[in-house]
Coordinates of C-alpha atoms and ligand atoms in Angstrom, one line a residue:
X195 CA -64.2 -118.8 -68.4
X196 CA -61.2 -118.8 -66.0
X197 CA -60.3 -122.0 -64.2
X198 CA -61.5 -120.5 -61.0
X199 CA -64.8 -119.4 -62.5
X200 CA -65.2 -122.9 -64.0
X201 CA -64.6 -124.5 -60.5
X202 CA -67.1 -122.2 -59.0
X203 CA -69.8 -123.1 -61.6
X204 CA -68.9 -126.7 -61.0
X205 CA -69.7 -126.2 -57.2
X206 CA -72.9 -124.5 -58.0
X207 CA -73.9 -127.4 -60.3
X208 CA -73.1 -129.8 -57.6
X209 CA -75.2 -128.0 -55.0
X210 CA -78.1 -127.9 -57.5
X211 CA -77.8 -131.5 -58.0
X212 CA -77.5 -132.1 -54.4
X213 CA -80.7 -130.3 -53.7
X214 CA -82.5 -132.6 -56.1
X215 CA -80.9 -135.5 -54.3
X216 CA -79.6 -137.0 -57.7
X217 CA -76.4 -139.0 -58.3
X218 CA -74.2 -137.8 -61.2
X219 CA -75.6 -140.7 -63.1
X220 CA -79.2 -139.5 -62.7
X221 CA -78.3 -135.9 -63.9
X222 CA -76.4 -137.4 -66.8
X223 CA -79.5 -139.3 -67.8
X224 CA -81.7 -136.2 -67.6
X225 CA -79.1 -134.3 -69.7
X226 CA -78.4 -137.0 -72.1
X227 CA -74.8 -137.2 -71.3
X228 CA -72.4 -139.5 -69.4
X229 CA -71.6 -139.5 -65.6
X230 CA -68.1 -138.8 -66.3
X231 CA -69.0 -135.6 -68.4
X232 CA -71.0 -134.5 -65.1
X233 CA -68.1 -135.4 -63.0
X234 CA -65.8 -133.1 -65.2
X235 CA -68.3 -130.3 -65.2
X236 CA -68.6 -130.4 -61.4
X237 CA -64.8 -130.4 -61.0
X238 CA -64.5 -127.4 -63.1
X239 CA -62.6 -129.4 -65.8
X240 CA -65.0 -128.5 -68.6
X241 CA -66.0 -125.0 -69.8
X242 CA -69.7 -124.8 -69.8
X243 CA -71.3 -122.9 -72.6
X244 CA -74.3 -120.5 -71.8
X245 CA -76.5 -122.8 -73.7
X246 CA -75.5 -125.8 -71.5
X247 CA -76.1 -123.6 -68.4
X248 CA -79.4 -122.8 -69.7
X249 CA -80.3 -126.5 -70.2
X250 CA -79.1 -127.3 -66.8
X251 CA -81.3 -124.4 -65.4
X252 CA -84.4 -125.8 -67.0
X253 CA -83.7 -129.2 -65.7
X254 CA -83.2 -127.9 -62.2
X255 CA -86.1 -125.4 -62.6
X256 CA -83.9 -122.6 -61.0
X257 CA -81.0 -120.3 -61.7
X258 CA -77.7 -121.8 -61.1
X259 CA -75.3 -119.1 -62.2
X260 CA -75.6 -115.4 -61.3
X261 CA -73.3 -112.9 -62.8
X262 CA -71.0 -111.4 -60.2
X263 CA -68.9 -112.5 -57.3
X264 CA -70.0 -115.6 -55.2
X265 CA -72.2 -114.2 -52.5
X266 CA -71.9 -114.7 -48.7
X267 CA -74.8 -114.8 -46.4
X268 CA -74.9 -112.4 -43.4
X269 CA -77.2 -111.8 -40.6
X270 CA -78.7 -108.7 -39.3
X271 CA -79.9 -108.6 -35.7
X272 CA -82.3 -106.2 -34.1
X273 CA -81.2 -106.9 -30.6
X274 CA -82.5 -106.1 -27.1
X275 CA -85.8 -107.8 -27.5
X276 CA -87.4 -110.0 -24.9
X277 CA -88.1 -113.5 -26.3
X278 CA -91.0 -115.7 -25.4
X279 CA -92.7 -119.0 -26.5
X280 CA -91.4 -122.4 -27.2
X281 CA -88.9 -123.9 -29.8
X282 CA -87.9 -127.5 -30.5
X283 CA -84.4 -128.8 -30.5
X284 CA -83.4 -130.5 -33.8
X285 CA -81.5 -133.7 -34.3
X286 CA -77.8 -133.6 -33.7
X287 CA -75.1 -132.8 -36.4
X288 CA -72.7 -135.1 -34.8
X289 CA -75.0 -138.1 -34.9
X290 CA -76.1 -137.1 -38.3
X291 CA -72.7 -137.3 -39.8
X292 CA -71.7 -140.4 -38.1
X293 CA -74.9 -142.1 -39.2
X294 CA -74.4 -141.1 -42.8
X295 CA -71.0 -142.6 -42.8
X296 CA -72.4 -145.8 -41.1
X297 CA -75.1 -146.3 -43.6
X298 CA -72.3 -147.5 -46.0
X299 CA -72.2 -150.7 -43.9
X300 CA -75.7 -151.5 -44.9
X301 CA -76.4 -152.9 -48.3
X302 CA -80.1 -152.3 -47.8
X303 CA -81.8 -149.0 -47.7
X304 CA -81.2 -146.7 -44.7
X305 CA -83.7 -143.8 -44.2
X306 CA -82.7 -141.3 -41.7
X307 CA -85.8 -139.4 -40.5
X308 CA -85.7 -135.7 -39.3
X309 CA -81.9 -135.5 -40.1
X310 CA -80.6 -132.0 -39.4
X311 CA -80.4 -130.4 -43.0
X312 CA -77.2 -128.4 -42.3
X313 CA -74.0 -127.7 -44.3
X314 CA -71.9 -130.4 -42.5
X315 CA -74.6 -133.0 -43.5
X316 CA -74.6 -131.5 -47.0
X317 CA -70.9 -132.0 -47.5
X318 CA -71.1 -135.7 -46.4
X319 CA -74.1 -136.2 -48.7
X320 CA -72.0 -134.8 -51.5
X321 CA -69.2 -137.1 -50.7
X322 CA -71.5 -140.1 -50.6
X323 CA -73.2 -139.2 -53.8
X324 CA -69.8 -138.7 -55.6
X325 CA -68.8 -142.2 -54.8
X326 CA -72.2 -143.5 -56.3
X327 CA -74.4 -143.6 -53.2
X328 CA -78.1 -142.7 -54.0
X329 CA -79.1 -140.1 -51.5
X330 CA -82.6 -138.7 -51.8
X331 CA -84.4 -136.1 -49.7
X332 CA -87.9 -137.6 -49.4
X333 CA -89.8 -134.8 -47.7
X334 CA -88.0 -132.0 -45.8
X335 CA -85.6 -133.7 -43.5
X336 CA -85.9 -137.5 -44.3
X337 CA -83.0 -138.9 -46.3
X338 CA -83.1 -142.1 -48.1
X339 CA -79.6 -143.7 -48.6
X340 CA -78.9 -146.6 -50.9
X341 CA -75.4 -147.6 -51.7
X342 CA -74.3 -149.3 -55.0
X343 CA -72.8 -152.9 -54.8
X344 CA -69.3 -151.3 -55.6
X345 CA -68.4 -147.8 -54.5
X346 CA -66.5 -145.5 -56.9
X347 CA -64.0 -144.3 -54.4
X348 CA -61.7 -142.8 -57.0
X349 CA -64.3 -140.2 -57.9
X350 CA -64.7 -138.9 -54.3
X351 CA -65.7 -135.2 -54.2
X352 CA -62.5 -133.8 -52.7
X353 CA -63.8 -130.2 -52.4
X354 CA -66.7 -131.5 -50.2
X355 CA -64.6 -133.9 -48.4
X356 CA -62.0 -131.3 -47.5
X357 CA -64.6 -128.9 -45.9
X358 CA -65.4 -131.3 -43.1
X359 CA -63.6 -133.3 -40.5
X360 CA -66.3 -136.0 -40.4
X361 CA -65.0 -137.5 -43.6
X362 CA -62.4 -139.2 -41.4
X363 CA -65.3 -141.5 -40.2
X364 CA -65.4 -143.1 -43.6
X365 CA -62.3 -145.3 -42.8
X366 CA -64.2 -147.7 -40.5
X367 CA -67.2 -148.2 -42.8
X368 CA -64.9 -148.6 -45.8
X369 CA -62.6 -151.1 -44.0
X370 CA -63.4 -154.1 -46.4
X371 CA -64.4 -152.0 -49.3
X372 CA -61.2 -151.7 -51.4
X373 CA -57.7 -152.7 -51.0
X374 CA -56.2 -149.3 -51.8
X375 CA -57.8 -145.9 -52.1
X376 CA -57.2 -142.2 -51.2
X377 CA -59.1 -140.2 -48.6
X378 CA -58.7 -136.3 -48.7
X379 CA -57.5 -134.6 -45.6
X380 CA -60.2 -133.9 -43.2
X381 CA -61.1 -130.1 -42.7
X382 CA -63.7 -128.3 -40.7
X383 CA -63.5 -125.4 -38.3
X384 CA -60.2 -124.0 -37.4
X385 CA -59.9 -124.9 -33.7
X386 CA -56.2 -125.6 -33.8
X387 CA -54.4 -128.9 -34.4
X388 CA -56.7 -131.9 -34.3
X389 CA -54.7 -134.9 -34.8
X390 CA -56.0 -138.1 -36.5
X391 CA -53.5 -140.4 -34.8
X392 CA -56.0 -141.8 -32.4
X393 CA -58.1 -142.9 -35.5
X394 CA -55.0 -144.6 -37.0
X395 CA -54.0 -146.3 -33.7
X396 CA -57.6 -147.7 -33.4
X397 CA -57.9 -148.9 -37.0
X398 CA -54.4 -150.4 -37.1
X399 CA -56.0 -152.9 -34.7
X400 CA -58.1 -154.1 -37.6
X401 CA -55.0 -154.2 -39.9
X402 CA -55.7 -150.9 -41.7
X403 CA -52.7 -149.0 -42.8
X404 CA -52.8 -145.2 -43.6
X405 CA -49.8 -143.2 -45.0
X406 CA -50.2 -139.4 -45.0
X407 CA -49.3 -138.0 -48.4
X408 CA -49.6 -134.3 -49.5
X409 CA -53.3 -133.6 -49.2
X410 CA -54.5 -137.0 -48.8
X411 CA -54.2 -140.3 -47.0
X412 CA -53.2 -143.3 -48.9
X413 CA -55.2 -146.2 -47.3
X414 CA -54.3 -149.8 -47.5
X415 CA -57.2 -152.0 -46.3
X416 CA -56.7 -155.5 -44.7
X417 CA -58.6 -158.5 -46.0
X418 CA -61.6 -159.4 -43.8
X419 CA -61.0 -161.7 -41.0
X420 CA -63.1 -163.2 -38.2
X421 CA -60.7 -162.6 -35.3
X422 CA -61.7 -161.5 -31.8
X423 CA -59.8 -158.3 -30.7
X424 CA -59.5 -156.1 -27.7
X425 CA -57.8 -152.8 -27.4
X426 CA -57.8 -149.6 -25.6
X427 CA -58.2 -146.1 -27.2
X428 CA -55.4 -143.6 -26.3
X429 CA -58.0 -140.8 -26.3
X430 CA -61.7 -141.0 -25.4
X431 CA -62.6 -139.1 -28.4
X432 CA -66.1 -139.3 -30.0
X433 CA -65.3 -139.9 -33.7
X434 CA -62.5 -142.3 -33.0
X435 CA -64.8 -144.4 -31.0
X436 CA -67.3 -144.2 -33.8
X437 CA -64.8 -145.2 -36.3
X438 CA -63.7 -148.2 -34.2
X439 CA -67.3 -149.3 -33.7
X440 CA -68.0 -149.1 -37.4
X441 CA -65.0 -151.2 -38.2
X442 CA -66.0 -153.7 -35.7
X443 CA -69.6 -153.7 -36.9
X444 CA -68.9 -155.5 -40.2
X445 CA -66.2 -158.0 -38.8
X446 CA -67.4 -161.4 -37.7
X447 CA -65.4 -161.5 -34.5
X448 CA -66.1 -159.8 -31.3
X449 CA -64.3 -156.6 -30.6
X450 CA -63.8 -155.1 -27.2
X451 CA -63.0 -151.3 -27.2
X452 CA -61.9 -149.9 -23.8
X453 CA -61.8 -146.1 -22.9
X454 CA -64.6 -145.6 -25.5
X455 CA -66.5 -142.4 -25.6
X456 CA -70.1 -142.9 -24.1
X457 CA -71.1 -139.6 -25.6
X458 CA -74.5 -138.9 -27.3
X459 CA -73.5 -139.4 -30.9
X460 CA -71.7 -142.6 -30.2
X461 CA -74.9 -143.9 -28.4
X462 CA -77.0 -142.9 -31.4
X463 CA -74.6 -144.7 -33.8
X464 CA -74.9 -147.8 -31.6
X465 CA -78.7 -147.7 -31.6
X466 CA -78.7 -147.6 -35.4
X467 CA -76.1 -150.4 -35.7
X468 CA -78.1 -152.6 -33.2
X469 CA -81.1 -152.0 -35.7
X470 CA -78.9 -153.4 -38.3
X471 CA -78.4 -156.6 -36.3
X472 CA -74.8 -155.8 -34.9
X473 CA -74.5 -156.9 -31.2
X474 CA -73.3 -154.2 -28.9
X475 CA -72.9 -154.5 -25.2
X476 CA -72.1 -151.4 -23.0
X477 CA -73.8 -148.7 -24.8
X478 CA -73.4 -145.6 -22.7
X479 CA -70.3 -146.9 -21.0
X480 CA -66.5 -146.7 -21.7
X481 CA -66.3 -150.4 -22.5
X482 CA -68.0 -151.6 -25.6
X483 CA -68.3 -155.2 -26.7
X484 CA -69.3 -155.6 -30.5
X485 CA -70.0 -158.7 -32.5
X486 CA -70.4 -157.6 -36.0
X487 CA -72.0 -159.1 -39.1
X488 CA -70.0 -159.4 -42.3
X489 CA -73.0 -159.0 -44.6
X490 CA -75.6 -156.5 -43.5
X491 CA -78.6 -155.9 -45.9
X492 CA -81.4 -154.4 -43.9
X493 CA -84.2 -152.0 -44.7
X494 CA -84.0 -149.6 -41.8
X495 CA -85.5 -146.2 -40.8
X496 CA -83.8 -144.4 -37.8
X497 CA -84.5 -141.1 -36.0
X498 CA -81.3 -139.5 -35.0
X499 CA -81.6 -138.0 -31.5
X500 CA -81.8 -134.4 -30.4
X501 CA -78.8 -132.2 -30.2
X502 CA -77.5 -131.3 -26.7
X503 CA -75.5 -128.5 -28.3
X504 CA -78.5 -127.0 -30.0
X505 CA -80.4 -127.3 -26.8
X506 CA -77.6 -125.4 -25.0
X507 CA -77.6 -122.7 -27.7
X508 CA -81.3 -122.1 -27.4
X509 CA -81.2 -122.1 -23.6
X510 CA -78.5 -119.5 -23.9
X511 CA -80.8 -117.4 -26.1
X512 CA -83.3 -117.4 -23.4
X513 CA -80.8 -116.6 -20.6
X514 CA -78.8 -113.9 -22.4
X515 CA -82.0 -112.0 -23.2
X516 CA -83.3 -112.6 -19.7
X517 CA -86.5 -114.1 -21.1
X518 CA -88.9 -117.0 -20.4
X519 CA -88.6 -119.4 -23.2
X520 CA -89.3 -123.1 -23.4
X521 CA -86.9 -125.3 -25.0
X522 CA -88.5 -128.5 -26.1
X523 CA -86.9 -132.0 -26.5
X524 CA -83.8 -131.4 -24.5
X525 CA -81.7 -134.7 -24.2
X526 CA -81.4 -134.5 -20.5
X527 CA -78.8 -137.2 -20.0
X528 CA -76.4 -134.9 -21.9
X529 CA -77.2 -131.7 -20.3
X530 CA -77.5 -132.5 -16.7
X531 CA -74.1 -130.9 -15.6
X532 CA -74.8 -127.8 -17.7
X533 CA -78.2 -127.3 -16.1
X534 CA -76.7 -127.9 -12.6
X535 CA -74.0 -125.3 -13.4
X536 CA -76.6 -122.7 -14.5
X537 CA -78.6 -123.2 -11.4
X538 CA -75.6 -122.8 -9.3
X539 CA -75.1 -119.5 -11.1
X540 CA -78.6 -118.5 -10.0
X541 CA -80.4 -119.2 -13.3
X542 CA -84.0 -120.3 -12.6
X543 CA -85.1 -123.3 -14.8
X544 CA -88.3 -125.3 -14.9
X545 CA -87.6 -128.8 -16.2
X546 CA -90.5 -131.0 -17.2
X547 CA -91.0 -134.7 -16.8
X548 CA -89.0 -137.0 -19.0
X549 CA -90.3 -138.4 -22.2
X550 CA -88.7 -140.7 -24.9
X551 CA -87.0 -139.5 -28.2
X552 CA -88.2 -140.9 -31.5
X553 CA -85.2 -143.3 -31.5
X554 CA -87.1 -145.0 -28.6
X555 CA -84.0 -144.6 -26.3
X556 CA -82.9 -141.0 -25.5
X557 CA -84.6 -139.4 -22.5
X558 CA -86.0 -135.8 -23.3
X559 CA -87.3 -132.9 -21.1
X560 CA -88.5 -129.4 -21.8
X561 CA -86.6 -126.6 -20.1
X562 CA -88.1 -123.2 -19.4
X563 CA -85.7 -120.4 -18.7
X564 CA -86.9 -117.8 -16.2
X565 CA -85.6 -114.2 -16.0
X566 CA -82.9 -114.4 -13.3
X567 CA -80.1 -112.5 -11.7
X568 CA -76.8 -114.5 -12.2
X569 CA -73.6 -114.6 -10.2
X570 CA -70.4 -115.9 -11.5
X571 CA -69.5 -119.5 -10.9
X572 CA -67.1 -119.8 -7.9
X573 CA -65.0 -122.5 -9.5
X574 CA -63.6 -122.6 -13.1
X575 CA -66.0 -123.9 -15.7
X576 CA -64.3 -126.7 -17.7
X577 CA -65.2 -129.5 -20.0
X578 CA -64.6 -133.3 -19.7
X579 CA -65.5 -136.2 -22.0
X580 CA -69.0 -137.4 -21.3
X581 CA -70.3 -137.7 -18.6
X582 CA -68.7 -134.2 -18.1
X583 CA -69.7 -130.8 -19.2
X584 CA -69.7 -131.1 -23.1
X585 CA -66.7 -129.4 -24.8
X586 CA -69.0 -128.0 -27.4
X587 CA -71.3 -126.5 -24.8
X588 CA -68.5 -124.6 -22.9
X589 CA -68.4 -121.5 -25.3
X590 CA -72.0 -120.8 -24.4
X591 CA -70.9 -120.2 -20.8
X592 CA -68.8 -117.3 -21.9
X593 CA -72.0 -115.5 -23.1
X594 CA -74.0 -116.6 -20.0
X595 CA -71.0 -115.5 -17.6
X596 CA -71.2 -112.1 -19.5
X597 CA -74.7 -111.7 -17.9
X598 CA -73.5 -112.7 -14.4
X599 CA -72.2 -110.4 -11.6
X600 CA -68.5 -111.2 -11.0
X601 CA -65.5 -112.9 -12.7
X602 CA -65.9 -116.4 -14.2
X603 CA -62.9 -118.5 -15.3
X604 CA -63.6 -120.7 -18.4
X605 CA -60.9 -123.2 -19.2
X606 CA -61.1 -124.9 -22.6
X607 CA -58.1 -127.4 -22.3
X608 CA -59.3 -129.2 -25.4
X609 CA -59.0 -126.9 -28.3
X610 CA -56.1 -124.6 -29.0
X611 CA -58.0 -121.8 -30.7
X612 CA -61.5 -121.8 -29.5
X613 CA -61.2 -119.7 -26.3
X614 CA -59.4 -117.1 -28.3
X615 CA -62.4 -116.5 -30.6
X616 CA -64.5 -115.8 -27.6
X617 CA -62.7 -112.6 -27.1
X618 CA -64.8 -111.4 -30.1
X619 CA -67.6 -110.9 -27.6
X620 CA -65.7 -107.8 -26.4
X621 CA -66.8 -106.1 -29.7
X622 CA -70.3 -106.4 -28.4
X623 CA -69.4 -104.9 -25.0
X624 CA -68.2 -108.2 -23.4
X625 CA -65.3 -108.1 -21.0
X626 CA -63.4 -111.2 -21.9
X627 CA -59.8 -111.4 -20.8
X628 CA -57.5 -114.0 -22.5
X629 CA -55.2 -115.4 -20.0
X630 CA -53.5 -117.9 -22.4
X631 CA -54.8 -119.8 -25.3
X632 CA -56.8 -122.0 -23.2
X633 CA -58.2 -119.9 -20.4
X634 CA -60.4 -116.8 -20.3
X635 CA -61.8 -114.5 -17.6
X636 CA -65.3 -113.3 -18.2
X637 CA -66.3 -110.2 -16.2
X638 CA -69.9 -109.2 -15.8
X639 CA -72.5 -108.1 -15.9
X640 CA -72.2 -106.9 -19.4
X641 CA -74.3 -104.1 -21.2
X642 CA -74.2 -105.7 -24.6
X643 CA -74.1 -103.3 -27.5
X644 CA -74.6 -103.6 -31.1
X645 CA -71.7 -104.2 -33.5
X646 CA -70.6 -105.5 -36.9
X647 CA -68.6 -108.6 -36.7
X648 CA -67.2 -111.2 -39.2
X649 CA -67.8 -114.9 -38.1
X650 CA -64.7 -116.5 -36.6
X651 CA -63.8 -119.7 -38.4
X652 CA -65.4 -121.8 -35.5
X653 CA -69.0 -122.8 -35.3
X654 CA -69.7 -122.4 -31.5
X655 CA -67.9 -119.1 -31.0
X656 CA -69.7 -117.7 -34.1
X657 CA -73.1 -118.9 -32.7
X658 CA -72.2 -117.3 -29.4
X659 CA -71.8 -113.9 -31.2
X660 CA -75.1 -114.3 -32.7
X661 CA -76.7 -115.1 -29.3
X662 CA -75.0 -112.1 -27.6
X663 CA -76.3 -110.0 -30.5
X664 CA -79.8 -110.9 -29.5
X665 CA -79.2 -109.1 -26.2
X666 CA -77.5 -106.0 -27.6
X667 CA -79.7 -103.1 -28.2
X668 CA -79.7 -101.7 -31.7
X669 CA -78.8 -103.4 -35.0
X670 CA -75.8 -105.8 -35.3
X671 CA -74.4 -107.5 -38.2
X672 CA -72.8 -110.9 -38.3
X673 CA -71.0 -111.5 -41.6
X674 CA -70.4 -114.8 -43.5
X675 CA -72.3 -117.3 -41.4
X676 CA -71.4 -120.4 -43.4
X677 CA -69.7 -121.6 -40.4
X678 CA -73.0 -121.4 -38.2
X679 CA -74.9 -123.1 -41.1
X680 CA -72.4 -126.0 -40.8
X681 CA -74.2 -126.9 -37.5
X682 CA -77.6 -125.3 -37.2
X683 CA -80.5 -125.5 -39.5
X684 CA -82.5 -122.3 -40.0
X685 CA -81.3 -120.9 -36.6
X686 CA -82.3 -117.4 -37.6
X687 CA -85.9 -118.3 -38.5
X688 CA -86.3 -120.6 -35.4
X689 CA -85.0 -117.7 -33.2
X690 CA -87.5 -115.4 -34.9
X691 CA -90.3 -117.8 -33.9
X692 CA -89.6 -117.0 -30.3
X693 CA -89.5 -113.3 -30.8
X694 CA -86.1 -112.5 -32.0
X695 CA -85.6 -110.1 -35.1
X696 CA -82.9 -111.6 -37.3
X697 CA -82.7 -111.4 -41.1
X698 CA -80.5 -112.8 -43.8
X699 CA -78.9 -110.5 -46.3
X700 CA -76.2 -110.6 -48.9
X701 CA -74.1 -107.9 -50.6
Ligands
UD1_864 C1 -68.4 -134.7 -35.7 C2 -68.3 -135.0 -34.1 O1 -68.7 -135.8 -33.5 N1 -67.4 -133.9 -33.7 C3 -67.1 -133.9 -32.3 C4 -66.2 -134.8 -31.9 O2 -65.0 -134.4 -32.8 P1 -63.7 -135.4 -32.7 O3 -64.1 -136.7 -32.2 O4 -63.2 -135.3 -34.1 O5 -62.8 -134.7 -31.7 P2 -61.2 -134.8 -31.7 O6 -60.8 -136.2 -31.9 O7 -60.5 -133.7 -32.6 O8 -61.0 -134.5 -30.1 C5 -61.1 -133.1 -29.7 C6 -59.9 -132.6 -28.9 O9 -60.0 -133.3 -27.8 C7 -58.7 -133.9 -27.5 N2 -59.0 -135.1 -26.7 C8 -60.1 -135.8 -26.9 C9 -60.4 -136.9 -26.0 C10 -59.5 -137.2 -24.9 O10 -59.7 -138.2 -24.3 N3 -58.5 -136.5 -24.9 C11 -58.1 -135.4 -25.7 O11 -57.2 -134.7 -25.4 C12 -58.1 -134.1 -28.9 O12 -56.9 -134.4 -28.9 C13 -58.6 -133.0 -29.7 O13 -57.6 -132.0 -29.6 O14 -65.7 -134.6 -30.5 C14 -65.3 -133.3 -30.2 C15 -64.9 -133.3 -28.7 O15 -66.1 -133.8 -27.9 C16 -66.4 -132.2 -30.4 O16 -66.0 -131.0 -30.2 C17 -66.8 -132.4 -31.9 O17 -68.1 -131.7 -32.0
PEP865 C1 -66.1 -128.7 -33.1 C2 -67.3 -129.1 -33.6 O1 -67.6 -130.0 -34.6 P1 -66.6 -130.6 -35.6 O2 -66.0 -131.9 -35.0 O3 -67.5 -131.0 -36.8 O4 -65.5 -129.6 -36.1 C3 -68.5 -128.6 -33.0 O5 -69.6 -129.0 -33.3 O6 -68.5 -127.5 -32.4

């Protein structure tokens, strides 16, 4: 077996173990070997005999290795269909990954109910399992997480860690874990440079020191203290706020964070931490006051809230196909500006009365799209930190503007690359003009037409292509959809429940 093949088999083995929700130790016990042998196999440092692969396949009850090249998954879309019916919004990717990281603060068992089972979550679960955390999928989407007394940070699954940016959110929870350790560089979508400097600036306030080496950060952690501290974030970023909150949550003193993000995932994290007994004042505002607890050992179950970005995606499916579709469980606090903007463009929407999410806090509504005639927004559409139009919802306006009469300017000041990927809509008949890396004009209305397109390396632009394909008459193909699966669970199946015709295929 070549080194590359051994590494690939190692990844497949790790995936199969992840599906079972087993730690390396549990698989080792089933196989009658040591945890370190499993770690070597998964890292591709050990050639596996066919006999060993057969034994593993018997244990997992399924095939692990198929002969041939690793297969990518693609989607085939029969477009031009009118959609109808109702579909629920799932819990959010961004709260999910933060809560997984935060669970390390708790010595008791955390059960995350209805967690989105998406690739981004899978990567963080793999990272947690590689450092000894027991993660067990109970039924469908409920994940039980139990950390060991001591985490094995040296065994961290680098491959999984490098595929997600969210791994950076381990710094806060790990603050008092180990004096020195390495954290792989964070990866994720290719949206241009995304600095981690704001994280460093925030965590330095707690005494953490991080040195960037080649491919990893060398972290030197401070010893625990009970000081009060107060600082301002240089950026009102979501994950940096979460990292600072998580650091403060297991420090005895009181921490005041100013210019904090009040966004949805930050609120969800705060609700969970409050469940652990951490005092947090100012949830949903830009000033948070946190009084932590140095020892947290709580049995807790928590329901992450519904995803405003998934809500926007599903609403876009209704609008682009000019259909009447009901999107249930829309977190309205985080969608108000988006809905107001759509109404200004002439989109008719029915919005139900409010009800409460399973986390007991977030306000939800059902939104029904009605067939409408749209006109381009008069002013540019641009995002702002919450409470502004969500940056991750901005790309969907490129698809919607495609259906509108006239010219719309969309200004993505946040990401260097994301607007560029939206020009791929032109392959489907869109008329998107790139003015500079941050601004596009969308001219409409568009007669969407079928095409074969490879997914750009960015989740939301890739999802936009899929949504436009729903409106394009004929058969489209969207290739290599890992990037979509990073953020959406069973999106194709769920679109099919409201009348789309999307199928998976491999070649
Ligand atoms: C796991 C997770 O929760 N990911 C979300 C989080 O990523 P995350 O919190 O990691 O976002 P970043 O810190 O990368 O910020 C995104 C970009 O916005 C810029 N920036 C941000 C805040 C600010 O006040 N000024 C500023 O210029 C940053 O420099 C960066 O270029 O927030 C992003 C922005 O909402 C979302 O797209 C991501 O989906
Ligand atoms: C940019 C996104 O997320 P991440 O921070 O995980 O890259 C996104 O969800 O669109």
